[in-house]
Amino acid sequence: MKQDQTNSDLAQALLEQKIISEDQLGFIRLESANKGKRIEDVIKEHNFATEEQIAKANSQLFNIPYVSLTGKGISPDLLNYIPEPVARRYTVIPFDLDSKTNTLHVAMKDPLDLSAIEFLERKSGFSIRPYFGLESEIQLKIEEEYSQGLTTEVTQVLKESTIAAAEPVADSKKLAEIISDAPVAKIVATLLEYAIKARASDVHIEPQEDRTRVRYRIDGILHEKLALPKRVHDAVVSRIKILSDMKIDEKRLPQDGRFNFKFGDEEVDLRVSSLPTVFGEKVVMRLLKKSGGVPTLPDLGLRGLALKNLEANILRPHGIILITGPTGSGKTTTLYSILSKLNTTKVNIVTLEDPVEYQIAGVNQVQINPMAGLTFASGLRSFLRQDPNIIMVGEIRDAETTDLAIQAALTGHLVFSTLHTNNASGALPRLLDMGAEPYLISSSLNCVVAQRVVRRICNTCKETYEPTEPLEKDIKAVLGNLYSPAKNRDGKLTLYKGKGCTDCGNTGYQGRIGIFEVLPVEEKVGKLVLERSDSDSIEKAAVESGMITMKQDGYLKTVEGITTIEEVLRVAQD
């Protein structure tokens, strides 16, 4: 009887939250009575509410908290308390431990199963605090945490080792011996091996009050993959500092270093940065692949008229080409692709970077060093005495660099650089703001490229869906005469998304691609620069001349099933 009451309450709760209608409530109760099914099963069978909505409604009914496991790192120590067979049998996973109250926090498919909770308490030796969790999320976490590499390997290392809480060691040689201890070295190696396997660009090791969080930036988004016990934090950080040739006894100041790491056939160069925080030193490692080569412009996502305009302009013997966009939008990668295309024995290419990210054979790459007096401006001045054909300046930051870049372009050099503006047309007023003369800009600037990076839909779990009417109208409005969508049998627009699978870490995305707008500085745009027009007028003139805007390029890639509308709006929404 209690079960029926519970189920009725669930349906009632969903009605009160306006998730189901009165008619649906009547249908659910009738179907449950006629077929003898649980009300929750009827709701799921007919898709009246999502798994999450049902779990949250149950959470309110029984006053048992709900927890989302998405993006939650789980400490390897916790997995020791509930073995994998038990986790699978009851569909449970531990995610936190309160050592003060000796309470283990556990996400459960069915937190009302008192016999399961009693068994977990006997098995773990802790008091159990149950939470409603989504069955799909719990099962995915069991697969990830118990079966897939990272947590399992680190758990094994922690089991084998007896790394005590780090104590201050006066003798740095003695400290070095402790840190070279096999378990610590194995933990660091495991973290880096996982980063390479997961195609991560950065690894963040972040101390918190009760644990150390490890996050990986995969396809531009940070994912929490692991939580390490607090006791190993100092040893792990010191191990990384030794590898990076940093001072292990200096914990009060930020430091930088680098080292190489090889895993299988892949070798990566790691740029390491440490930062003192309230709970200890935070370390970020940027992974730069040494193998794999530089992608071509079409590989990056350039195509059609945009690619044709850019290729025509990079083949001109002199002038400036600017790549614009915020930090992390792939500007440096595009510059390297262009330089690789132009790199022959017949030209002298010199670059001035902060820092040098990839090494290109045959290109003279220089890293700026402001403390030694080598800035973008002073380096650019020296470059002109090095008989260059092509100059790449990492970034135009001030009036002096702007002036020198224009002078270099006017005296017969091809100059590449980057600028922080939101779109291509915004680069021209920005140069005017930095004191450049309009007539010099219009005669020296060849073209401006604006770009962003979006995640690609995972090919393994790609599926189609029909967009809502407002979304379809928006796509038609943005694309205008470029609109020629893939349609399904009913003649409606078909879009794509990733369902989420083990290949893509349940994100629905794998890999990245650029969305671009290429603005050639032709006669019409040149005149607007001379008149000191604003960016809107310049963009309007460029679009009239055939430029495809960044948002349009993103929508075209959405309609073709390369990325999703959410990704394009995330990076290119005005």
Coordinates of C-alpha atoms in Angstrom, one line a residue:
M1 CA 0.0 0.0 0.0
K2 CA 2.9 2.3 0.9
Q3 CA 4.4 1.8 -2.6
D4 CA 1.1 2.8 -4.3
Q5 CA 0.9 5.9 -2.1
T6 CA 4.5 6.7 -2.9
N7 CA 3.9 6.4 -6.6
S8 CA 0.7 8.5 -6.5
D9 CA 2.6 11.1 -4.6
L10 CA 5.3 11.1 -7.3
A11 CA 2.7 11.7 -10.1
Q12 CA 1.1 14.4 -7.9
A13 CA 4.5 16.1 -7.3
L14 CA 5.2 16.1 -11.1
L15 CA 1.8 17.7 -11.7
E16 CA 2.5 20.4 -9.1
Q17 CA 5.8 21.1 -10.7
K18 CA 3.9 21.5 -14.1
I19 CA 6.0 18.7 -15.6
I20 CA 2.9 16.6 -16.4
S21 CA -0.7 17.7 -17.1
E22 CA -4.0 16.7 -15.5
D23 CA -4.8 14.5 -18.5
Q24 CA -1.4 12.8 -18.2
L25 CA -1.9 12.3 -14.5
G26 CA -5.3 10.6 -15.2
F27 CA -3.7 8.4 -17.9
I28 CA -0.8 7.4 -15.6
R29 CA -3.1 6.3 -12.8
L30 CA -5.4 4.4 -15.1
E31 CA -2.5 2.6 -16.8
S32 CA -1.0 1.8 -13.5
A33 CA -4.2 0.3 -12.1
N34 CA -5.1 -1.6 -15.3
K35 CA -1.7 -3.1 -15.9
G36 CA -0.4 -3.4 -12.4
K37 CA 2.7 -1.3 -13.2
R38 CA 4.4 1.1 -10.8
I39 CA 3.5 4.7 -11.5
E40 CA 7.2 5.6 -12.0
D41 CA 7.6 2.9 -14.6
V42 CA 4.5 4.2 -16.5
I43 CA 6.0 7.8 -16.5
K44 CA 9.3 6.5 -17.8
E45 CA 7.7 4.3 -20.4
H46 CA 5.7 7.1 -22.0
N47 CA 8.5 9.7 -21.5
F48 CA 6.3 12.0 -19.5
A49 CA 9.3 13.2 -17.4
T50 CA 13.0 12.8 -17.7
E51 CA 15.1 10.6 -15.4
E52 CA 16.4 13.8 -13.7
Q53 CA 13.0 15.3 -13.2
I54 CA 11.8 12.0 -11.6
A55 CA 14.9 11.8 -9.3
K56 CA 14.4 15.5 -8.2
A57 CA 10.7 14.9 -7.5
N58 CA 11.5 11.8 -5.4
S59 CA 14.2 13.8 -3.6
Q60 CA 11.6 16.4 -2.5
L61 CA 9.0 13.7 -1.6
F62 CA 11.3 11.7 0.7
N63 CA 13.6 14.5 1.9
I64 CA 16.6 12.7 0.6
P65 CA 19.1 15.0 -1.2
Y66 CA 19.7 14.7 -5.0
V67 CA 23.3 14.8 -6.5
S68 CA 24.4 15.2 -10.1
L69 CA 27.6 13.3 -10.8
T70 CA 28.4 15.0 -14.1
G71 CA 31.8 16.6 -13.9
K72 CA 32.4 15.4 -10.3
G73 CA 35.8 13.9 -9.6
I74 CA 35.9 11.0 -7.2
S75 CA 38.8 10.3 -4.9
P76 CA 40.5 7.0 -5.5
D77 CA 40.5 6.4 -1.7
L78 CA 36.7 6.3 -1.7
L79 CA 36.5 3.4 -4.2
N80 CA 38.3 1.2 -1.7
Y81 CA 35.4 1.4 0.7
I82 CA 32.8 0.1 -1.8
P83 CA 34.2 -2.6 -4.1
E84 CA 33.2 -2.7 -7.8
P85 CA 30.9 -5.8 -7.5
V86 CA 29.0 -4.2 -4.7
A87 CA 28.7 -0.9 -6.6
R88 CA 27.4 -2.7 -9.7
R89 CA 25.0 -4.9 -7.7
Y90 CA 23.2 -2.0 -6.0
T91 CA 23.9 0.7 -8.6
V92 CA 25.7 2.9 -6.1
I93 CA 28.9 5.0 -6.1
P94 CA 30.6 6.8 -3.2
F95 CA 31.5 10.5 -4.0
D96 CA 32.5 12.1 -0.7
L97 CA 33.6 11.3 2.9
D98 CA 33.1 13.4 5.9
S99 CA 35.9 12.2 8.2
K100 CA 34.6 14.4 11.2
T101 CA 31.3 12.5 11.3
N102 CA 32.7 9.2 9.8
T103 CA 30.0 9.5 7.1
L104 CA 30.3 8.2 3.5
H105 CA 28.2 10.1 0.9
V106 CA 26.8 7.7 -1.7
A107 CA 24.8 8.3 -4.8
M108 CA 22.2 5.5 -5.2
K109 CA 19.7 4.4 -7.8
D110 CA 17.3 3.5 -4.9
P111 CA 18.2 5.3 -1.7
L112 CA 15.0 3.8 -0.1
D113 CA 16.5 0.3 -0.1
L114 CA 17.3 0.1 3.6
S115 CA 18.8 -3.4 3.3
A116 CA 21.3 -2.1 0.7
I117 CA 22.3 0.8 3.0
E118 CA 22.7 -1.6 5.9
F119 CA 25.0 -3.8 3.7
L120 CA 27.0 -0.8 2.6
E121 CA 27.6 0.3 6.2
R122 CA 28.8 -3.2 7.2
K123 CA 31.1 -3.4 4.1
S124 CA 32.6 0.1 4.3
G125 CA 32.7 0.6 8.1
F126 CA 31.2 4.1 7.7
S127 CA 27.7 5.6 8.4
I128 CA 26.1 5.9 4.9
R129 CA 24.4 9.2 3.8
P130 CA 22.3 8.2 0.7
Y131 CA 21.5 10.5 -2.2
F132 CA 19.2 10.2 -5.2
G133 CA 21.4 9.9 -8.3
L134 CA 20.5 9.2 -11.9
E135 CA 20.9 5.5 -12.8
S136 CA 22.6 6.4 -16.1
E137 CA 25.1 8.7 -14.4
I138 CA 25.9 6.2 -11.6
Q139 CA 26.5 3.4 -14.2
L140 CA 28.7 5.6 -16.3
K141 CA 30.7 6.6 -13.2
I142 CA 31.1 3.0 -12.2
E143 CA 32.5 2.2 -15.7
E144 CA 34.8 5.3 -15.7
E145 CA 36.1 5.1 -12.1
Y146 CA 36.4 1.4 -11.5
S147 CA 37.3 0.2 -15.0
Q148 CA 39.0 2.9 -16.9
G149 CA 42.6 3.6 -16.2
L150 CA 43.0 6.9 -14.3
T151 CA 41.2 6.4 -10.9
T152 CA 42.0 2.6 -10.9
E153 CA 45.7 3.1 -11.5
V154 CA 46.0 6.0 -8.9
T155 CA 44.0 3.9 -6.4
Q156 CA 46.4 1.0 -6.9
V157 CA 49.4 3.3 -6.4
L158 CA 48.0 4.7 -3.2
K159 CA 47.2 1.2 -1.9
E160 CA 50.8 0.1 -2.6
S161 CA 52.4 3.2 -1.1
T162 CA 52.4 4.8 2.4
I163 CA 52.8 8.4 1.4
A164 CA 52.5 10.3 4.6
A165 CA 51.2 13.8 4.9
A166 CA 54.2 16.0 3.7
E167 CA 56.2 17.4 6.5
P168 CA 58.6 20.4 6.0
V169 CA 62.0 19.0 5.0
A170 CA 65.0 21.3 5.5
D171 CA 67.4 19.3 3.3
S172 CA 66.4 19.7 -0.3
K173 CA 68.4 16.6 -1.3
K174 CA 66.4 14.5 1.2
L175 CA 63.2 16.0 -0.1
A176 CA 64.3 15.1 -3.7
E177 CA 64.8 11.5 -2.6
I178 CA 61.3 11.3 -1.1
I179 CA 59.7 12.8 -4.2
S180 CA 61.6 10.5 -6.6
D181 CA 59.9 7.7 -4.6
A182 CA 58.2 5.3 -7.0
P183 CA 54.5 5.9 -6.0
V184 CA 54.7 9.7 -6.4
A185 CA 56.5 9.3 -9.8
K186 CA 53.9 6.8 -10.8
I187 CA 51.0 9.1 -9.9
V188 CA 52.4 12.0 -12.0
A189 CA 53.1 9.6 -14.9
T190 CA 49.6 8.3 -14.7
L191 CA 48.1 11.8 -14.7
L192 CA 50.1 12.7 -17.8
E193 CA 49.4 9.4 -19.6
Y194 CA 45.7 10.0 -19.1
A195 CA 46.1 13.6 -20.4
I196 CA 47.6 12.3 -23.7
K197 CA 45.0 9.5 -24.1
A198 CA 42.2 12.0 -23.5
R199 CA 43.6 14.6 -25.9
A200 CA 43.8 17.2 -23.1
S201 CA 45.5 20.5 -23.7
D202 CA 45.9 21.4 -20.0
V203 CA 46.1 19.6 -16.7
H204 CA 45.1 21.6 -13.5
I205 CA 46.2 20.3 -10.1
E206 CA 44.3 22.4 -7.6
P207 CA 44.6 22.1 -3.8
Q208 CA 41.3 22.5 -1.9
E209 CA 40.5 22.4 1.8
D210 CA 40.1 18.7 2.1
R211 CA 41.4 17.2 -1.2
T212 CA 43.3 18.0 -4.4
R213 CA 41.2 18.3 -7.5
V214 CA 42.6 17.2 -10.9
R215 CA 40.9 18.7 -14.0
Y216 CA 41.6 18.2 -17.7
R217 CA 40.8 20.7 -20.4
I218 CA 39.5 18.6 -23.3
D219 CA 38.3 20.3 -26.5
G220 CA 38.4 23.6 -24.7
I221 CA 36.2 22.6 -21.7
L222 CA 37.5 21.7 -18.2
H223 CA 36.4 18.3 -16.8
E224 CA 37.0 17.2 -13.3
K225 CA 38.4 13.6 -13.6
L226 CA 40.0 12.8 -10.2
A227 CA 40.3 13.9 -6.6
L228 CA 43.5 13.0 -4.8
P229 CA 43.9 12.8 -1.0
K230 CA 45.2 15.9 0.5
R231 CA 48.2 14.0 2.0
V232 CA 49.8 13.4 -1.5
H233 CA 49.5 17.0 -2.8
D234 CA 52.9 18.4 -1.7
A235 CA 54.7 15.3 -2.9
V236 CA 53.0 15.4 -6.4
V237 CA 53.7 19.1 -6.8
S238 CA 57.3 18.8 -5.8
R239 CA 57.8 15.9 -8.2
I240 CA 56.4 18.1 -11.1
K241 CA 58.7 21.0 -10.0
I242 CA 61.8 18.7 -10.0
L243 CA 60.9 17.5 -13.6
S244 CA 60.4 21.2 -14.6
D245 CA 63.7 22.4 -13.1
M246 CA 61.8 24.7 -10.7
K247 CA 62.8 25.5 -7.1
I248 CA 61.0 23.0 -4.8
D249 CA 61.7 24.9 -1.6
E250 CA 60.1 28.2 -3.0
K251 CA 56.4 28.0 -2.3
R252 CA 55.5 31.7 -1.9
L253 CA 56.1 32.9 -5.5
P254 CA 54.7 31.8 -8.9
Q255 CA 57.2 29.8 -11.0
D256 CA 57.5 28.6 -14.6
G257 CA 59.2 25.6 -16.1
R258 CA 59.0 23.0 -18.8
F259 CA 59.9 19.4 -19.5
N260 CA 59.3 16.6 -22.0
F261 CA 57.2 13.5 -21.5
K262 CA 57.0 10.4 -23.7
F263 CA 54.1 7.9 -23.7
G264 CA 54.2 5.2 -26.4
D265 CA 54.9 6.9 -29.7
E266 CA 53.8 10.3 -28.6
E267 CA 56.1 12.9 -27.1
V268 CA 54.7 16.1 -25.5
D269 CA 56.4 19.3 -24.4
L270 CA 54.9 20.5 -21.1
R271 CA 54.9 24.1 -20.0
V272 CA 54.4 24.2 -16.3
S273 CA 53.2 27.1 -14.1
S274 CA 52.9 27.0 -10.3
L275 CA 50.8 29.5 -8.3
P276 CA 50.6 29.8 -4.4
T277 CA 47.0 29.7 -3.3
V278 CA 45.4 29.6 0.2
F279 CA 45.4 25.8 0.4
G280 CA 48.8 25.2 -1.3
E281 CA 50.4 25.4 -4.7
K282 CA 48.2 25.1 -7.8
V283 CA 50.0 23.7 -10.8
V284 CA 48.9 24.0 -14.5
M285 CA 50.6 22.0 -17.2
R286 CA 50.0 22.9 -20.8
L287 CA 50.6 20.0 -23.2
L288 CA 52.2 20.8 -26.6
K289 CA 52.5 17.8 -29.0
K290 CA 55.8 17.4 -30.7
S291 CA 54.5 14.8 -33.1
G292 CA 51.5 15.1 -35.4
G293 CA 52.6 18.1 -37.4
V294 CA 50.8 21.4 -38.1
P295 CA 47.3 21.2 -39.5
T296 CA 46.5 22.6 -43.0
L297 CA 44.1 25.6 -43.4
P298 CA 41.2 23.3 -44.6
D299 CA 41.9 21.0 -41.6
L300 CA 41.3 24.0 -39.3
G301 CA 37.9 24.6 -40.9
L302 CA 38.6 27.2 -43.6
R303 CA 36.9 26.7 -46.9
G304 CA 35.1 28.3 -49.8
L305 CA 35.5 32.0 -50.4
A306 CA 37.1 32.6 -46.9
L307 CA 39.9 30.1 -47.8
K308 CA 40.3 31.5 -51.3
N309 CA 40.6 35.1 -50.0
L310 CA 43.1 34.2 -47.2
E311 CA 45.3 32.1 -49.6
A312 CA 45.3 34.9 -52.2
N313 CA 46.5 37.4 -49.5
I314 CA 49.2 35.3 -47.9
L315 CA 50.8 34.9 -51.4
R316 CA 51.1 38.6 -51.8
P317 CA 54.8 39.8 -51.3
H318 CA 54.0 42.4 -48.7
G319 CA 51.4 43.8 -46.4
I320 CA 49.8 42.9 -43.0
I321 CA 47.5 40.0 -42.2
L322 CA 45.8 40.0 -38.8
I323 CA 44.2 37.1 -37.0
T324 CA 41.8 38.2 -34.3
G325 CA 39.8 36.6 -31.5
P326 CA 39.9 36.1 -27.7
T327 CA 42.4 34.0 -25.8
G328 CA 42.0 30.3 -26.6
S329 CA 40.4 30.8 -30.0
G330 CA 43.2 29.1 -32.0
K331 CA 44.9 32.2 -33.4
T332 CA 48.4 30.8 -32.9
T333 CA 47.6 27.5 -34.6
T334 CA 46.2 29.4 -37.6
L335 CA 49.4 31.5 -37.8
Y336 CA 51.6 28.3 -37.6
S337 CA 49.5 26.7 -40.4
I338 CA 50.1 29.8 -42.6
L339 CA 53.8 29.8 -41.9
S340 CA 54.2 26.1 -42.6
K341 CA 52.5 26.7 -46.0
L342 CA 54.9 29.6 -46.8
N343 CA 58.0 27.9 -45.4
T344 CA 60.4 27.2 -48.2
T345 CA 64.2 27.5 -48.6
K346 CA 63.6 30.6 -50.8
V347 CA 62.2 32.8 -48.0
N348 CA 63.6 34.0 -44.6
I349 CA 60.9 33.7 -41.9
V350 CA 61.4 35.2 -38.5
T351 CA 58.9 35.1 -35.6
L352 CA 58.7 36.9 -32.3
E353 CA 56.5 35.0 -29.8
D354 CA 55.3 35.0 -26.2
P355 CA 56.0 32.1 -25.7
V356 CA 57.2 29.8 -28.6
E357 CA 54.5 27.1 -28.6
Y358 CA 55.6 24.9 -31.5
Q359 CA 58.9 24.6 -33.2
I360 CA 58.8 24.8 -37.0
A361 CA 61.9 23.5 -38.8
G362 CA 63.5 26.2 -41.0
V363 CA 61.8 29.1 -39.2
N364 CA 63.8 31.5 -37.0
Q365 CA 61.7 31.7 -33.8
V366 CA 62.5 34.2 -31.0
Q367 CA 60.9 34.3 -27.6
I368 CA 60.3 37.7 -26.1
N369 CA 62.0 38.5 -22.8
P370 CA 60.8 41.8 -21.4
M371 CA 63.1 41.6 -18.3
A372 CA 66.1 41.5 -20.7
G373 CA 64.6 44.3 -22.8
L374 CA 63.4 42.1 -25.7
T375 CA 59.8 43.2 -26.3
F376 CA 57.6 42.9 -29.4
A377 CA 58.6 46.5 -30.4
S378 CA 62.4 46.1 -29.8
G379 CA 62.5 42.7 -31.4
L380 CA 60.6 43.9 -34.4
R381 CA 63.1 46.8 -34.8
S382 CA 66.0 44.3 -34.8
F383 CA 64.2 41.9 -37.2
L384 CA 64.3 44.5 -40.0
R385 CA 68.1 44.3 -40.0
Q386 CA 67.9 40.5 -40.4
D387 CA 66.8 40.6 -44.1
P388 CA 63.5 38.9 -43.5
N389 CA 60.8 38.2 -46.2
I390 CA 58.1 37.2 -43.7
I391 CA 57.7 38.4 -40.1
M392 CA 55.4 37.0 -37.5
V393 CA 54.8 39.2 -34.4
G394 CA 52.9 37.3 -31.7
E395 CA 50.6 40.2 -30.8
I396 CA 50.1 43.9 -31.6
R397 CA 49.7 45.4 -28.1
D398 CA 50.7 49.1 -28.4
A399 CA 51.2 52.1 -30.7
E400 CA 54.9 51.4 -31.2
T401 CA 54.4 47.8 -32.4
T402 CA 51.6 49.0 -34.6
D403 CA 53.7 51.7 -36.2
L404 CA 56.7 49.3 -36.7
A405 CA 54.5 46.6 -38.3
I406 CA 53.0 49.1 -40.7
Q407 CA 56.5 50.4 -41.7
A408 CA 57.7 46.8 -42.2
A409 CA 54.7 46.1 -44.5
L410 CA 55.2 49.3 -46.5
T411 CA 58.9 48.5 -47.0
G412 CA 58.2 45.2 -48.7
H413 CA 57.7 42.6 -45.9
L414 CA 54.8 40.3 -45.3
V415 CA 53.8 40.7 -41.7
F416 CA 51.5 38.4 -39.6
S417 CA 50.2 39.3 -36.2
T418 CA 47.2 38.8 -33.8
L419 CA 44.8 41.3 -32.2
H420 CA 42.2 40.9 -29.4
T421 CA 39.0 42.0 -31.1
N422 CA 35.6 40.2 -31.3
N423 CA 35.2 40.3 -35.1
A424 CA 37.2 41.1 -38.2
S425 CA 35.7 44.5 -38.8
G426 CA 36.6 45.6 -35.2
A427 CA 40.4 45.3 -36.0
L428 CA 40.4 48.4 -38.2
P429 CA 39.0 50.9 -35.6
R430 CA 41.3 49.2 -33.0
L431 CA 44.4 50.1 -35.1
L432 CA 43.1 53.7 -35.4
D433 CA 42.7 53.8 -31.6
M434 CA 46.4 52.7 -31.3
G435 CA 47.4 55.8 -33.3
A436 CA 47.8 54.4 -36.8
E437 CA 47.1 56.8 -39.7
P438 CA 44.0 55.8 -41.8
Y439 CA 45.8 56.1 -45.1
L440 CA 48.7 53.8 -43.8
I441 CA 46.2 51.2 -42.6
S442 CA 44.3 51.1 -45.9
S443 CA 47.5 50.8 -48.0
S444 CA 49.3 48.3 -45.7
L445 CA 46.6 45.9 -44.4
N446 CA 45.8 43.0 -46.7
C447 CA 43.1 41.1 -44.8
V448 CA 41.8 40.4 -41.3
V449 CA 40.7 36.9 -40.1
A450 CA 38.4 36.5 -37.1
Q451 CA 38.0 33.1 -35.5
R452 CA 36.6 30.9 -32.7
V453 CA 36.9 27.2 -31.9
V454 CA 33.9 24.9 -31.5
R455 CA 33.7 21.3 -30.5
R456 CA 32.9 18.7 -33.2
I457 CA 30.0 16.3 -32.7
C458 CA 31.2 12.8 -31.8
N459 CA 30.8 10.6 -34.9
T460 CA 30.2 7.4 -32.8
C461 CA 27.0 8.7 -31.1
K462 CA 25.8 11.3 -33.6
E463 CA 22.0 11.4 -34.0
T464 CA 19.5 13.7 -35.8
Y465 CA 16.7 15.8 -34.3
E466 CA 14.2 18.4 -35.6
P467 CA 14.8 22.0 -34.3
T468 CA 12.0 24.0 -32.7
E469 CA 10.3 26.5 -35.0
P470 CA 11.9 29.6 -33.4
L471 CA 15.4 28.0 -33.9
E472 CA 14.7 27.1 -37.5
K473 CA 13.5 30.7 -38.1
D474 CA 16.8 32.0 -36.5
I475 CA 18.9 29.7 -38.7
K476 CA 17.1 31.0 -41.9
A477 CA 17.4 34.6 -40.8
V478 CA 21.2 34.3 -40.0
L479 CA 22.0 32.4 -43.2
G480 CA 19.8 34.3 -45.6
N481 CA 20.5 33.3 -49.2
L482 CA 23.2 30.8 -47.9
Y483 CA 20.4 28.6 -46.5
S484 CA 20.1 25.2 -48.2
P485 CA 19.6 22.7 -45.4
A486 CA 19.6 18.9 -45.3
K487 CA 15.9 18.0 -45.0
N488 CA 14.2 14.9 -43.7
R489 CA 11.3 13.1 -45.5
D490 CA 8.7 15.6 -44.1
G491 CA 10.7 18.5 -45.7
K492 CA 11.7 19.8 -42.3
L493 CA 15.2 20.9 -41.3
T494 CA 17.4 18.2 -39.7
L495 CA 20.1 19.0 -37.1
Y496 CA 22.5 16.8 -35.3
K497 CA 23.8 16.3 -31.8
G498 CA 25.9 13.8 -29.9
K499 CA 24.0 11.4 -27.6
G500 CA 27.1 10.8 -25.4
C501 CA 29.1 7.5 -25.4
T502 CA 32.3 6.0 -24.0
D503 CA 34.4 7.3 -27.0
C504 CA 33.6 11.0 -26.2
G505 CA 33.5 10.6 -22.3
N506 CA 29.7 11.0 -22.5
T507 CA 30.0 14.7 -23.7
G508 CA 28.6 14.2 -27.2
Y509 CA 31.7 15.9 -28.7
Q510 CA 35.1 14.8 -29.9
G511 CA 37.7 17.1 -31.5
R512 CA 37.4 20.7 -32.5
I513 CA 37.1 22.8 -35.6
G514 CA 37.3 26.6 -36.3
I515 CA 34.6 29.0 -37.5
F516 CA 36.0 31.9 -39.4
E517 CA 35.3 35.2 -41.1
V518 CA 37.9 36.6 -43.6
L519 CA 37.7 40.3 -44.4
P520 CA 39.9 41.4 -47.4
V521 CA 40.7 45.1 -47.2
E522 CA 39.6 46.0 -50.7
E523 CA 38.7 49.4 -52.2
K524 CA 35.3 49.8 -50.5
V525 CA 36.6 48.8 -47.1
G526 CA 39.7 51.0 -47.6
K527 CA 37.5 54.1 -48.2
L528 CA 35.6 53.4 -45.0
V529 CA 38.9 53.2 -43.1
L530 CA 40.0 56.6 -44.6
E531 CA 36.6 58.0 -43.3
R532 CA 37.3 56.5 -39.8
S533 CA 34.0 54.6 -40.1
D534 CA 32.9 52.3 -37.2
S535 CA 33.1 48.5 -37.3
D536 CA 29.4 48.0 -38.1
S537 CA 29.7 50.0 -41.4
I538 CA 32.8 48.1 -42.3
E539 CA 31.2 44.8 -41.7
K540 CA 28.1 45.8 -43.7
A541 CA 30.3 46.7 -46.7
A542 CA 32.3 43.4 -46.4
V543 CA 29.1 41.3 -46.3
E544 CA 27.8 43.1 -49.4
S545 CA 31.1 42.2 -51.1
G546 CA 30.5 38.5 -50.2
M547 CA 32.0 38.0 -46.8
I548 CA 30.5 35.1 -44.7
T549 CA 30.3 36.2 -41.1
M550 CA 31.6 33.9 -38.3
K551 CA 28.1 33.2 -37.0
Q552 CA 27.0 32.2 -40.6
D553 CA 30.0 29.9 -40.9
G554 CA 29.1 28.3 -37.6
Y555 CA 25.5 27.9 -38.7
L556 CA 26.6 26.3 -42.0
K557 CA 28.7 23.8 -40.0
T558 CA 25.7 23.1 -37.8
V559 CA 23.4 22.4 -40.7
E560 CA 26.1 20.1 -42.2
G561 CA 26.3 18.2 -38.9
I562 CA 29.8 19.1 -38.0
T563 CA 28.9 21.0 -34.7
T564 CA 25.8 22.0 -32.7
I565 CA 23.9 25.3 -32.5
E566 CA 24.7 25.4 -28.8
E567 CA 28.5 25.4 -29.5
V568 CA 28.2 28.2 -32.1
L569 CA 26.2 30.4 -29.7
R570 CA 28.6 29.6 -26.9
V571 CA 31.5 31.1 -28.7
A572 CA 30.1 33.5 -31.4
Q573 CA 27.0 35.1 -29.8
D574 CA 27.2 38.9 -29.9

